[in-house]
Amino acid sequence: MNLLEYEAKQLLTAYSIPIPKGEVLQSGFSQSPSLPIVAKSQVPVGGRGKLGGVKIVETPEQMNRISDLFSHSIKGFLPKTILVEEKINIKKELYLSLTIDRLLSSIQVIAHPDGGVEVENNDSEEFLKITTTGSNLPQMGEQLAEYYEIPNQTFALQELVKNLYECFIANDATLLEINPLILTEEGTLVAGDCKMTLDDAAAFRHPDWAFEQNKIETNFVTLNQWGNVATIANGAGLAMATVDAVAHAGLHPANFLDIGGGASSESVMRAFNKIMDYEGVKVILINIFAGITRCDEVAKAIIEAKREIISLPPLCIRLAGTNYEQAADLLNAEGIALLPTLESCLESAKRHVS
Ligand code: GDP
Ligand code: MN
């Protein structure tokens, strides 16, 4: 389960991790927060800064920027709430996250001195990665301070990483990412943004979990890190068979994705966005056998993805079943090619990855 930023930040506060002062607004809000503030769309996806989901409001005339955010969809999501926070004076944006290292049965702390919206432009080799099961936590403040080149923050970083670790474990998180971790002009460290994923399988241990329903209703599993053929299919059986067929053809599947029965074009669009979160995908293979699902809904999402996602890899598309003709007409009109069989999709995928 992916938490919204404000929900994740509430969990941070419970572990004494500093966050900017703020409040959550619903549409039609009557509060008038004291300016300047930063207004942030509460959608369960990242990259909001670049997509117009983070607005600075400095004057009363700019207050409409907040209401505009309610009608601005990001990667297929409209926010139910907007987080408004005091505007922080940023000296430097850092990156800090905790994830599970399943191979080593431990937690990996990942850091980079250049955080913020461009973090993914850093070479993945460049990130500092420290594996921990807790015993080396006491040294980590010094390690991070040296790495970030902010020696006077050693103590603050020590407290921060200890508290993040505790927060991560206590909440059964699988990801806790602070980006940016802001070094303020005033010389303090504040969690500017927080992305947190909790392990759904641990829900029975947390009867208190009550988060906004923001579950991405597609079933998505990342496979090998080196996979470069992304797959989109409907139904768990067909989705698994598609992954198998990709592997059998000597290609490397990147993911399993079942868009489910009766998927709307919005949910298929989210599936595309989910795939775009992963690096290294060279081709997307779409294999739909539509019963309850309608081919035309899938086709609408394909057209939208083609228009909106600038770096969309080539698509190999096979559709069959309900409303196939309508889908074929829609795609034809856009000059998007359909392939007749899964075999022909695999042949085409091979050409794209070689
Ligand atoms: P994301 O794009 O979804 O990760 O949203 P973030 O919450 O990380 O915000 C994106 C960017 O907006 C940050 O990297 C900052 O550069 C900027 N930003 C966010 N909050 C503040 C703030 O309080 N003050 C200033 N000056 N910039 C901010
Ligand atoms: Mn961020």
XYZ file of C-alpha atoms and ligand atoms in Angstrom:
383
model
C 0.000 0.000 0.000
C 1.375 3.385 -1.020
C 0.654 6.132 1.481
C -0.064 9.676 0.508
C 2.603 12.182 1.467
C 0.620 13.649 4.371
C -0.147 10.195 5.757
C 3.511 9.195 5.571
C 4.520 12.462 7.228
C 2.122 11.776 10.117
C 4.007 8.532 10.705
C 7.333 10.427 10.580
C 6.113 12.873 13.221
C 5.306 9.965 15.544
C 9.030 9.129 15.386
C 10.233 12.707 16.002
C 11.361 13.189 12.417
C 11.124 16.892 11.528
C 8.638 17.856 8.798
C 7.442 21.311 7.690
C 4.416 22.692 9.566
C 1.298 22.162 7.522
C -2.333 21.190 7.182
C -4.494 19.137 4.855
C -7.236 20.864 2.838
C -10.334 19.329 1.265
C -11.956 20.858 -1.811
C -14.149 23.821 -0.903
C -11.863 24.545 2.074
C -12.398 27.680 4.109
C -9.062 27.912 5.933
C -6.677 30.683 4.918
C -3.202 29.428 5.713
C -0.531 32.010 6.476
C 1.644 32.697 3.465
C 4.074 31.875 1.941
C 3.198 28.214 1.600
C 3.806 25.272 -0.687
C 0.637 23.487 -1.870
C 1.084 19.841 -2.774
C -1.341 17.556 -4.579
C -1.935 14.379 -2.543
C -1.822 11.703 -5.220
C -0.198 8.300 -4.689
C 2.488 8.791 -7.352
C 5.815 10.599 -7.504
C 7.118 13.238 -9.878
C 4.449 15.776 -8.903
C 6.912 18.668 -8.962
C 7.572 18.197 -12.671
C 3.879 17.620 -13.483
C 2.507 20.779 -11.882
C 1.433 19.132 -8.624
C 3.559 21.321 -6.323
C 2.819 25.061 -6.266
C 4.328 27.861 -4.246
C 1.750 30.390 -2.995
C 3.239 33.665 -1.811
C 0.482 36.245 -2.214
C -3.310 36.156 -1.594
C -3.810 36.544 -5.387
C -2.056 33.221 -5.856
C -4.448 31.346 -3.530
C -6.387 30.035 -6.564
C -3.346 27.861 -7.272
C -4.576 25.651 -4.421
C -8.090 25.172 -5.834
C -6.587 24.601 -9.299
C -4.667 21.639 -7.915
C -7.934 19.851 -7.061
C -8.854 19.646 -10.760
C -5.340 18.894 -12.037
C -4.872 15.174 -12.637
C -1.440 13.623 -12.248
C -0.616 10.302 -13.917
C -4.361 9.569 -13.970
C -5.011 10.566 -10.337
C -7.082 13.483 -9.075
C -6.276 14.474 -5.477
C -8.947 14.352 -2.766
C -6.774 16.506 -0.527
C -4.061 19.147 -0.833
C -1.260 19.422 1.702
C -0.254 23.016 2.394
C 3.003 23.556 4.232
C 5.089 26.505 5.322
C 7.545 27.337 2.525
C 10.998 26.161 3.504
C 14.094 28.141 2.520
C 16.181 25.475 0.878
C 19.963 25.512 1.093
C 20.448 22.033 -0.288
C 18.247 19.097 -1.318
C 19.554 15.674 -0.280
C 18.269 12.148 -0.904
C 17.799 9.495 1.800
C 15.784 6.296 1.683
C 15.377 2.914 3.359
C 14.332 -0.211 1.490
C 14.378 -3.937 2.135
C 17.319 -5.865 0.763
C 15.673 -9.259 0.357
C 18.858 -11.064 -0.682
C 20.664 -10.020 2.501
C 17.544 -10.127 4.720
C 18.341 -6.642 5.889
C 17.577 -3.005 5.301
C 19.421 -0.872 2.827
C 19.987 2.818 3.496
C 20.471 4.713 0.233
C 21.780 8.267 0.043
C 22.776 10.860 -2.525
C 23.978 14.439 -2.010
C 21.915 15.698 -4.985
C 18.270 15.055 -4.101
C 15.119 16.662 -5.467
C 13.133 16.252 -8.652
C 16.165 15.348 -10.774
C 17.401 12.568 -8.497
C 16.865 9.855 -11.089
C 19.321 11.589 -13.402
C 22.125 10.568 -11.049
C 24.004 7.436 -12.050
C 22.632 4.537 -9.988
C 26.226 3.500 -9.211
C 26.809 6.826 -7.499
C 24.391 6.320 -4.601
C 25.812 5.467 -1.211
C 24.310 2.149 -0.081
C 24.683 0.905 3.470
C 23.238 -2.427 4.577
C 21.992 -2.602 8.140
C 20.147 -4.827 10.573
C 20.547 -2.198 13.261
C 23.939 -2.893 14.796
C 25.834 -0.414 12.603
C 23.227 2.331 13.011
C 25.299 4.240 15.627
C 28.027 4.937 13.032
C 25.691 6.027 10.284
C 25.281 9.672 11.291
C 28.977 10.256 10.822
C 29.050 8.268 7.583
C 26.160 10.248 6.085
C 27.476 13.626 7.285
C 30.793 12.911 5.617
C 29.101 11.716 2.428
C 26.772 14.734 2.222
C 29.700 17.000 3.227
C 27.786 18.539 6.112
C 29.941 17.611 9.139
C 28.052 19.932 11.490
C 24.898 17.857 10.873
C 26.410 14.630 12.198
C 24.233 14.557 15.301
C 21.039 15.514 13.447
C 21.680 12.825 10.808
C 22.387 10.268 13.512
C 19.043 10.996 15.175
C 17.298 11.055 11.812
C 18.568 7.712 10.544
C 17.869 6.037 13.901
C 14.298 7.380 13.903
C 13.726 6.483 10.254
C 14.886 2.947 10.952
C 12.522 2.628 13.913
C 9.648 4.087 11.908
C 10.384 1.693 9.029
C 10.436 -1.418 11.247
C 7.481 -0.474 13.454
C 5.230 0.227 10.470
C 6.262 -2.818 8.415
C 7.376 -0.546 5.599
C 8.996 -1.804 2.432
C 10.047 1.677 1.314
C 10.609 4.916 3.186
C 12.004 7.627 0.962
C 12.775 11.207 1.919
C 13.330 13.244 -1.234
C 14.191 15.949 -0.760
C 15.713 15.812 2.671
C 16.065 19.577 2.992
C 19.014 21.325 4.582
C 17.418 24.678 5.395
C 19.086 28.094 5.217
C 18.642 28.119 8.987
C 20.820 25.003 9.282
C 18.241 22.355 10.149
C 17.255 19.126 8.403
C 13.604 18.679 7.403
C 11.798 15.914 5.484
C 10.499 17.929 2.509
C 8.679 14.998 0.962
C 8.030 11.435 2.023
C 7.092 8.387 0.019
C 6.188 5.350 2.068
C 5.025 1.879 1.076
C 3.656 -0.458 3.729
C 3.571 -4.228 3.432
C -0.071 -5.219 2.850
C 0.699 -8.696 4.189
C 1.410 -7.117 7.608
C -2.006 -5.437 7.871
C -3.166 -7.978 10.485
C -0.542 -6.563 12.865
C -1.883 -3.034 12.415
C -5.607 -2.844 13.194
C -5.080 0.941 13.443
C -4.156 1.322 9.767
C -6.712 3.670 8.223
C -5.359 5.391 5.168
C -7.096 7.087 2.275
C -8.036 4.447 -0.254
C -5.387 4.960 -2.843
C -4.607 1.431 -3.772
C -3.550 1.069 -7.364
C -6.056 -1.576 -8.363
C -3.772 -3.291 -10.817
C -1.720 -6.239 -9.658
C 1.875 -5.452 -10.402
C 4.989 -7.430 -9.545
C 8.498 -6.385 -10.534
C 10.569 -9.275 -11.797
C 14.263 -9.195 -12.591
C 16.121 -5.912 -12.345
C 17.592 -6.639 -15.770
C 14.200 -7.302 -17.353
C 13.539 -5.045 -20.323
C 10.246 -6.328 -21.766
C 7.347 -4.904 -19.737
C 4.053 -6.761 -19.926
C 0.422 -5.712 -19.567
C -2.235 -8.428 -19.598
C -5.650 -9.092 -18.086
C -6.363 -11.922 -15.706
C -3.712 -13.526 -13.511
C -3.519 -16.618 -15.717
C -2.981 -14.747 -18.969
C -0.575 -12.332 -17.253
C 1.537 -15.253 -15.996
C 1.363 -17.016 -19.347
C 2.502 -13.788 -21.036
C 5.508 -13.504 -18.709
C 6.320 -17.167 -19.420
C 5.982 -16.651 -23.166
C 8.362 -13.657 -23.036
C 10.939 -15.718 -21.105
C 10.419 -18.719 -23.409
C 11.168 -16.499 -26.407
C 14.592 -15.800 -24.848
C 13.604 -12.305 -23.717
C 13.691 -10.829 -20.215
C 10.305 -9.937 -18.711
C 10.445 -6.878 -16.456
C 7.170 -7.347 -14.630
C 3.897 -9.173 -14.130
C 0.873 -6.939 -14.525
C -2.748 -8.016 -14.370
C -5.023 -5.056 -15.091
C -7.965 -7.127 -13.812
C -11.411 -7.669 -15.251
C -13.386 -4.611 -16.351
C -10.375 -2.282 -16.182
C -11.172 1.329 -17.106
C -8.937 3.358 -19.379
C -7.818 5.309 -16.251
C -6.604 2.178 -14.526
C -4.789 1.034 -17.683
C -3.202 4.490 -17.845
C -1.980 4.005 -14.275
C -0.488 0.692 -15.368
C 1.526 2.527 -18.039
C 2.696 5.061 -15.484
C 3.684 2.307 -13.090
C 5.818 0.713 -15.801
C 7.407 4.084 -16.565
C 8.704 4.176 -12.964
C 11.149 1.438 -13.913
C 14.379 1.989 -15.753
C 15.555 -0.119 -18.616
C 12.198 -1.062 -20.192
C 12.783 -1.210 -23.967
C 9.404 -2.422 -25.131
C 5.918 -2.909 -23.661
C 4.045 -6.033 -24.688
C 0.274 -5.754 -24.299
C -1.687 -9.003 -24.390
C -5.410 -8.611 -23.747
C -8.053 -11.275 -24.102
C -11.130 -9.237 -23.338
C -14.201 -10.733 -21.716
C -15.452 -8.339 -19.056
C -12.570 -6.048 -19.952
C -13.299 -4.037 -23.084
C -10.682 -3.653 -25.800
C -11.836 -0.078 -26.540
C -11.107 1.002 -22.928
C -7.609 -0.435 -23.253
C -7.218 1.272 -26.642
C -8.170 4.659 -25.147
C -5.454 4.279 -22.529
C -2.919 3.280 -25.188
C -3.747 6.429 -27.157
C -3.508 8.610 -24.059
C -0.210 7.012 -23.046
C 1.190 7.625 -26.551
C 0.192 11.282 -26.308
C 1.212 11.993 -22.728
C 4.221 9.862 -21.904
C 7.125 11.387 -23.769
C 9.576 8.556 -23.242
C 7.070 5.733 -23.846
C 8.943 2.717 -25.265
C 7.639 0.981 -28.422
C 4.422 -1.032 -27.914
C 3.639 -4.517 -29.234
C -0.112 -4.890 -28.953
C -2.365 -7.888 -29.325
C -6.028 -7.417 -28.457
C -8.855 -9.932 -28.810
C -12.422 -10.229 -27.565
C -15.054 -7.743 -26.442
C -15.210 -4.548 -28.512
C -12.165 -5.495 -30.570
C -13.524 -3.723 -33.671
C -14.047 -0.422 -31.854
C -10.534 -0.661 -30.414
C -9.025 -1.400 -33.819
C -10.820 1.633 -35.312
C -9.608 3.931 -32.506
C -6.004 2.731 -32.801
C -6.060 2.775 -36.604
C -7.154 6.396 -36.596
C -4.058 7.196 -34.510
C -1.759 5.126 -36.707
C -1.051 2.659 -33.879
C -0.414 -0.836 -35.168
C -2.059 -3.978 -33.803
C -0.439 -7.372 -34.125
C -2.552 -10.473 -34.794
C -1.008 -12.928 -32.320
C 1.156 -13.164 -29.214
C 3.848 -14.822 -31.375
C 4.000 -11.797 -33.655
C 4.257 -9.539 -30.565
C 7.206 -11.569 -29.321
C 8.924 -11.381 -32.717
C 8.430 -7.632 -32.764
C 9.658 -7.312 -29.142
C 12.819 -9.217 -30.092
C 13.603 -6.653 -32.768
C 13.139 -3.787 -30.305
C 15.458 -5.164 -27.620
C 18.260 -6.328 -29.898
P 7.617 15.297 -5.954
O 8.024 15.984 -7.211
O 6.324 14.556 -6.095
O 8.693 14.413 -5.416
O 7.297 16.455 -4.868
P 8.221 17.137 -3.747
O 7.404 17.274 -2.537
O 9.501 16.403 -3.581
O 8.486 18.590 -4.312
C 9.179 18.811 -5.517
C 10.129 19.959 -5.401
O 9.437 21.154 -5.029
C 11.207 19.800 -4.349
O 12.286 19.016 -4.798
C 11.591 21.241 -4.109
O 12.544 21.681 -5.048
C 10.297 22.005 -4.320
N 9.735 22.316 -2.994
C 8.919 21.532 -2.241
N 8.673 22.120 -1.055
C 9.362 23.287 -1.043
C 9.511 24.371 -0.092
O 8.979 24.363 1.021
N 10.298 25.419 -0.453
C 10.910 25.473 -1.670
N 11.661 26.518 -1.962
N 10.786 24.491 -2.587
C 10.029 23.428 -2.289
Mn 9.852 14.287 -3.790
